[in-house]
Amino acid sequence: MNEERRIKVEEVDAVAAPPKARVDDAFASETSVGVAETFERKRDYLAGFLSQKPAAHPAGEPGGELYESVIDALKEIYDPEIPVNIYDLGLIYGVDITADGHAAVTMTLTTPHCPVAESMPGEVELRVGSVPGVGHAEVNLVWDPPWDPQKMTDDAKLELGML
């Protein structure tokens, strides 16, 4: 039972090189019915994608021209006690613009006892009403939820040294 196992070595002069894979072979395959099917990459496969235009935002919606003009007008109004505009300060809770140009701004103030509590809503109404395309502006002053410094944008926090 003591058989020796030996590995047989066979010497050869040359070995045929294996066939090289070709890209054409990857795109042609034999289907179950025996018909060769080819998959071609169409040169214009991105043409439809690249020719698409971005969806237009309605003028009164975020991203729309009128909406952005109202936001720009709000960014021109500064709180007299804090050197930051009221939009970045987080005092503007909402801007709604109807198709017929009625703008409703929901806002708050830093405190109910703010010295500009009587004049600030009037200034906001005047500035928003002067935006081309806005026919009528209305300001709704709310106290709930109360304003806190976390409502400020990062730009405002940076301006005030809070970042």
Backbone as numpy.savetxt, mean C-alpha at the origin, in Angstrom:
# Nx Ny Nz CAx CAy CAz Cx Cy Cz
33.00 -72.89 4.23 32.20 -71.70 4.23 33.05 -70.45 4.23
34.26 -70.66 4.23 35.15 -69.54 4.26 35.51 -69.11 2.84
34.53 -68.56 2.18 34.75 -68.11 0.81 35.27 -66.69 0.81
36.18 -66.49 -0.04 36.69 -65.14 -0.19 35.88 -64.41 -1.22
35.59 -63.21 -0.88 34.85 -62.39 -1.83 35.85 -61.47 -2.50
35.79 -61.48 -3.76 36.69 -60.65 -4.51 35.91 -59.76 -5.45
36.45 -58.61 -5.65 35.84 -57.68 -6.59 36.56 -57.87 -7.91
35.74 -58.08 -8.91 36.33 -58.24 -10.24 36.52 -56.87 -10.85
37.63 -56.64 -11.39 37.95 -55.38 -12.03 38.08 -55.66 -13.52
37.37 -54.84 -14.28 37.43 -55.00 -15.72 38.02 -53.73 -16.30
39.02 -53.89 -17.08 39.64 -52.74 -17.70 39.05 -52.54 -19.08
38.73 -51.22 -19.37 38.18 -50.88 -20.68 38.98 -49.73 -21.25
38.91 -49.61 -22.55 39.65 -48.53 -23.22 38.85 -47.22 -23.23
37.53 -47.32 -23.43 36.71 -46.09 -23.52 35.27 -46.42 -23.15
34.58 -45.38 -22.66 33.16 -45.50 -22.30 32.41 -44.46 -23.10
31.27 -44.86 -23.61 30.46 -43.90 -24.37 29.90 -42.84 -23.41
29.96 -41.57 -23.83 29.47 -40.47 -22.99 27.94 -40.53 -22.93
27.37 -40.25 -21.76 25.91 -40.28 -21.67 25.32 -39.13 -22.50
24.08 -39.28 -22.96 23.49 -38.20 -23.76 23.26 -36.95 -22.90
23.45 -35.79 -23.52 23.27 -34.52 -22.81 21.79 -34.13 -22.86
21.34 -33.58 -21.78 19.95 -33.11 -21.74 19.83 -31.85 -22.58
18.72 -31.74 -23.28 18.48 -30.57 -24.12 17.18 -29.91 -23.66
17.16 -28.59 -23.80 15.98 -27.83 -23.41 14.77 -28.27 -24.23
15.00 -28.57 -25.52 13.90 -29.01 -26.37 13.24 -30.27 -25.81
14.04 -31.16 -25.23 13.50 -32.39 -24.66 12.59 -32.11 -23.47
12.85 -31.05 -22.72 12.06 -30.73 -21.54 10.69 -30.19 -21.92
10.56 -29.57 -23.09 9.29 -28.98 -23.48 8.42 -29.93 -24.30
8.98 -31.00 -24.82 8.19 -31.95 -25.59 8.02 -33.21 -24.77
6.79 -33.60 -24.59 6.56 -34.83 -23.83 5.49 -35.65 -24.53
5.54 -36.89 -24.31 4.59 -37.81 -24.91 3.38 -37.89 -23.99
2.20 -37.61 -24.51 0.99 -37.70 -23.70 0.44 -39.11 -23.75
-0.63 -39.35 -23.02 -1.18 -40.70 -22.93 -1.76 -41.19 -24.25
-2.13 -40.28 -25.14 -2.68 -40.70 -26.44 -1.61 -40.79 -27.49
-0.38 -40.51 -27.12 0.71 -40.69 -28.05 1.01 -39.47 -28.90
0.42 -38.34 -28.63 0.69 -37.14 -29.42 1.69 -36.27 -28.66
2.69 -35.83 -29.35 3.70 -34.98 -28.71 3.09 -33.60 -28.48
3.23 -33.12 -27.26 2.70 -31.81 -26.90 3.89 -30.91 -26.58
3.87 -29.72 -27.12 4.97 -28.81 -26.84 4.46 -27.63 -26.03
5.30 -27.17 -25.17 4.97 -26.03 -24.33 5.92 -24.90 -24.73
5.37 -23.92 -25.39 6.19 -22.78 -25.79 5.94 -21.61 -24.87
6.97 -20.93 -24.57 6.83 -19.71 -23.78 6.55 -18.58 -24.76
5.41 -18.00 -24.62 5.04 -16.93 -25.52 5.82 -15.68 -25.17
6.29 -15.00 -26.17 7.12 -13.81 -25.97 6.33 -12.67 -25.35
5.04 -12.64 -25.54 4.23 -11.54 -25.03 3.48 -11.92 -23.75
4.03 -12.83 -22.99 3.32 -13.29 -21.80 3.14 -12.19 -20.76
3.96 -11.15 -20.77 3.80 -10.03 -19.85 3.07 -8.84 -20.48
2.77 -8.92 -21.76 2.19 -7.77 -22.45 0.89 -7.31 -21.80
0.01 -8.22 -21.48 -1.26 -7.84 -20.85 -1.04 -7.24 -19.48
-0.13 -7.80 -18.73 0.15 -7.30 -17.39 0.75 -5.91 -17.43
1.72 -5.72 -18.32 2.41 -4.43 -18.39 1.54 -3.33 -18.98
0.56 -3.69 -19.80 -0.28 -2.67 -20.42 -1.44 -2.25 -19.52
-1.65 -2.94 -18.42 -2.74 -2.58 -17.52 -2.44 -1.25 -16.84
-3.47 -0.45 -16.74 -3.37 0.82 -16.03 -3.83 0.60 -14.60
-3.26 1.35 -13.64 -3.73 1.18 -12.26 -5.19 1.59 -12.15
-5.90 0.92 -11.27 -7.31 1.22 -11.08 -7.44 2.65 -10.57
-8.33 3.39 -11.17 -8.52 4.78 -10.78 -9.25 4.83 -9.44
-8.76 5.67 -8.55 -9.41 5.86 -7.27 -10.52 6.88 -7.46
-11.69 6.63 -6.91 -12.70 7.68 -6.95 -12.16 8.91 -6.24
-12.52 10.09 -6.73 -11.94 11.34 -6.24 -12.07 11.51 -4.73
-13.18 11.04 -4.15 -13.41 11.24 -2.73 -12.90 10.13 -1.84
-12.27 9.12 -2.41 -11.75 7.99 -1.64 -10.26 8.18 -1.38
-9.72 7.54 -0.34 -8.28 7.63 -0.10 -7.51 7.25 -1.37
-6.57 8.08 -1.72 -5.81 7.88 -2.95 -6.36 8.70 -4.10
-7.60 9.15 -3.98 -8.21 9.98 -5.01 -7.69 11.41 -4.93
-7.79 12.11 -6.03 -7.23 13.47 -6.10 -7.89 14.43 -5.12
-9.22 14.42 -5.05 -9.92 15.34 -4.16 -9.62 15.02 -2.69
-9.63 13.75 -2.36 -9.33 13.32 -0.99 -7.93 13.78 -0.58
-6.96 13.56 -1.45 -5.59 13.94 -1.13 -5.45 15.46 -1.03
-6.22 16.20 -1.81 -6.19 17.66 -1.71 -6.73 18.13 -0.36
-7.77 17.46 0.13 -8.33 17.79 1.45 -7.30 17.48 2.53
-6.63 16.35 2.43 -5.60 15.98 3.41 -4.47 17.01 3.39
-4.06 17.45 2.20 -3.02 18.47 2.10 -3.45 19.77 2.78
-4.73 20.13 2.61 -5.25 21.34 3.26 -5.21 21.19 4.78
-5.53 20.00 5.28 -5.50 19.76 6.72 -4.07 19.81 7.27
-3.12 19.42 6.45 -1.72 19.43 6.87 -1.14 20.85 6.93
-1.90 21.83 6.44 -1.46 23.22 6.51 -1.94 23.92 7.79
-2.76 23.23 8.58 -3.29 23.81 9.81 -2.46 23.30 10.98
-1.90 24.22 11.74 -1.03 23.84 12.85 -1.70 24.14 14.19
-1.45 23.28 15.15 -1.89 23.52 16.51 -1.02 24.65 17.06
-1.61 25.68 17.65 -0.80 26.81 18.11 0.15 26.47 19.26
-0.16 25.43 20.03 0.69 25.08 21.17 1.77 24.07 20.82
1.53 23.31 19.76 2.46 22.25 19.37 2.85 22.51 17.92
4.12 22.56 17.59 4.53 22.91 16.22 4.39 21.75 15.22
3.21 21.11 15.20 2.93 20.00 14.29 1.54 20.22 13.71
1.36 19.86 12.44 0.04 20.05 11.84 -0.98 19.10 12.46
-2.26 19.46 12.35 -3.29 18.70 13.06 -3.50 17.30 12.49
-3.14 17.09 11.22 -3.29 15.76 10.64 -2.23 14.81 11.22
-0.98 15.24 11.22 0.10 14.41 11.77 -0.01 14.28 13.28
-0.64 15.24 13.91 -0.85 15.20 15.35 -1.89 14.14 15.73
-2.65 13.68 14.75 -3.64 12.63 15.00 -4.98 13.17 15.44
-5.23 14.45 15.18 -6.51 15.05 15.58 -7.62 14.77 14.58
-7.27 14.35 13.38 -8.26 14.04 12.34 -8.58 12.56 12.40
-9.82 12.25 12.74 -10.23 10.85 12.86 -10.82 10.31 11.56
-11.31 11.17 10.70 -11.88 10.68 9.46 -12.21 11.81 8.51
-12.11 11.50 7.20 -12.49 12.43 6.14 -13.38 11.65 5.18
-14.61 12.12 5.02 -15.55 11.48 4.09 -15.97 12.52 3.06
-15.86 12.15 1.80 -16.23 13.06 0.72 -17.23 12.34 -0.17
-18.38 12.97 -0.40 -19.40 12.37 -1.26 -19.11 12.72 -2.71
-19.82 12.08 -3.62 -19.63 12.30 -5.05 -19.99 13.72 -5.46
-20.91 14.35 -4.73 -21.30 15.72 -5.09 -20.45 16.78 -4.40
-19.35 16.39 -3.75 -18.41 17.36 -3.19 -18.67 17.78 -1.77
-19.47 17.04 -1.03 -19.70 17.35 0.38 -18.61 16.66 1.20
-17.84 17.45 1.96 -16.75 16.89 2.77 -17.14 16.97 4.24
-17.02 15.85 4.92 -17.28 15.78 6.36 -15.99 15.33 7.04
-15.50 16.18 7.95 -14.27 15.88 8.68 -14.63 15.60 10.13
-14.21 14.45 10.62 -14.39 14.10 12.03 -13.06 14.32 12.72
-13.08 15.15 13.75 -11.82 15.48 14.42 -12.03 15.63 15.92
-10.93 15.72 16.62 -10.94 15.97 18.05 -9.89 17.04 18.34
-9.73 17.37 19.58 -8.68 18.28 20.02 -7.88 17.57 21.10
-6.73 18.11 21.44 -5.88 17.44 22.42 -6.58 17.32 23.77
-7.35 18.34 24.16 -8.15 18.28 25.39 -9.42 19.10 25.16
-10.48 18.82 25.92 -11.70 19.63 25.78 -11.47 21.09 26.19
-10.46 21.35 26.99 -10.18 22.69 27.46 -9.13 23.40 26.61
-8.91 22.88 25.41 -7.92 23.46 24.50 -8.30 24.91 24.19
-7.34 25.84 24.20 -7.65 27.25 23.96 -8.24 27.52 22.57
-8.03 26.63 21.62 -8.56 26.85 20.28 -9.81 26.00 20.02
-10.45 25.53 21.08 -11.62 24.66 20.94 -12.73 25.33 20.15
-12.84 26.65 20.25 -13.90 27.34 19.52 -13.47 27.72 18.12
-12.21 28.04 17.91 -11.77 28.52 16.60 -11.25 27.44 15.66
-10.68 26.36 16.18 -10.07 25.33 15.33 -11.08 24.66 14.40
-12.25 24.21 14.87 -13.20 23.59 13.94 -13.62 24.55 12.82
-13.76 25.83 13.12 -14.11 26.81 12.10 -13.02 26.97 11.06
-11.76 26.95 11.51 -10.63 27.05 10.58 -10.55 25.82 9.69
-10.79 24.64 10.28 -10.77 23.40 9.49 -11.87 23.45 8.44
-13.06 23.89 8.82 -14.17 23.98 7.88 -13.85 24.96 6.75
-13.25 26.09 7.08 -12.90 27.09 6.09 -11.84 26.57 5.11
-10.80 25.93 5.64 -9.72 25.41 4.79 -10.20 24.27 3.90
-10.97 23.35 4.45 -11.47 22.22 3.65 -12.46 22.73 2.61
-13.30 23.69 2.98 -14.27 24.25 2.04 -13.63 25.01 0.90
-12.39 25.47 1.08 -11.71 26.21 0.03 -10.97 25.32 -0.96
-10.96 24.01 -0.73 -10.30 23.08 -1.65 -11.15 23.00 -2.93
-10.53 23.20 -4.09 -11.30 23.09 -5.35 -11.94 21.72 -5.48
-13.24 21.70 -5.75 -13.98 20.44 -5.87 -14.85 20.15 -4.66
-14.59 20.83 -3.55 -15.41 20.66 -2.36 -16.48 21.75 -2.38
-17.73 21.33 -2.41 -18.83 22.29 -2.45 -19.24 22.75 -1.07
-19.21 21.83 -0.12 -19.65 22.14 1.24 -18.78 21.34 2.21
-18.33 21.98 3.27 -17.51 21.30 4.28 -18.22 21.34 5.62
-18.09 20.25 6.34 -18.72 20.12 7.66 -17.69 19.50 8.60
-17.61 20.02 9.82 -16.66 19.49 10.80 -17.45 18.94 11.99
-17.17 17.71 12.33 -17.79 17.07 13.50 -16.72 16.93 14.57
-16.88 17.64 15.66 -15.93 17.59 16.76 -16.38 16.52 17.74
-15.52 15.54 17.99 -15.86 14.43 18.89 -14.81 14.34 19.99
-15.21 13.74 21.09 -14.29 13.56 22.21 -14.07 12.08 22.53
-14.74 11.21 21.78 -14.61 9.78 22.02 -14.21 9.11 20.72
-13.11 8.47 20.60 -12.13 8.20 21.65 -11.28 9.44 21.93
-10.85 9.59 23.16 -10.03 10.75 23.48 -8.68 10.68 22.78
-8.15 11.85 22.47 -6.85 11.92 21.82 -5.76 11.53 22.81
-4.74 10.85 22.32 -3.54 10.57 23.12 -2.33 10.62 22.20
-1.15 10.79 22.73 0.05 10.93 21.89 0.31 9.75 20.95
-0.26 8.59 21.22 -0.05 7.43 20.34 -0.72 7.62 18.98
-1.62 8.56 18.86 -2.31 8.81 17.59 -1.46 9.63 16.62
-0.35 10.17 17.11 0.52 10.97 16.24 1.26 10.08 15.25
1.57 10.65 14.09 2.38 9.92 13.11 3.82 9.89 13.60
4.61 9.04 12.99 6.02 8.95 13.35 6.74 10.27 13.05
6.32 10.96 11.97 6.93 12.26 11.64 6.70 13.26 12.77
5.47 13.28 13.31 5.16 14.20 14.40 5.95 13.85 15.65
6.05 12.55 15.95 6.81 12.12 17.12 8.27 12.49 16.98
8.80 12.35 15.78 10.19 12.71 15.53 10.38 14.22 15.69
9.46 15.00 15.17 9.53 16.46 15.30 9.52 16.90 16.75
8.77 16.19 17.58 8.67 16.55 19.00 9.68 15.84 19.89
10.57 15.07 19.27 11.61 14.39 20.04 11.10 13.20 20.83
10.04 12.58 20.36 9.47 11.44 21.07 9.92 10.10 20.50
10.70 10.11 19.45 11.22 8.86 18.87 12.68 8.73 19.12
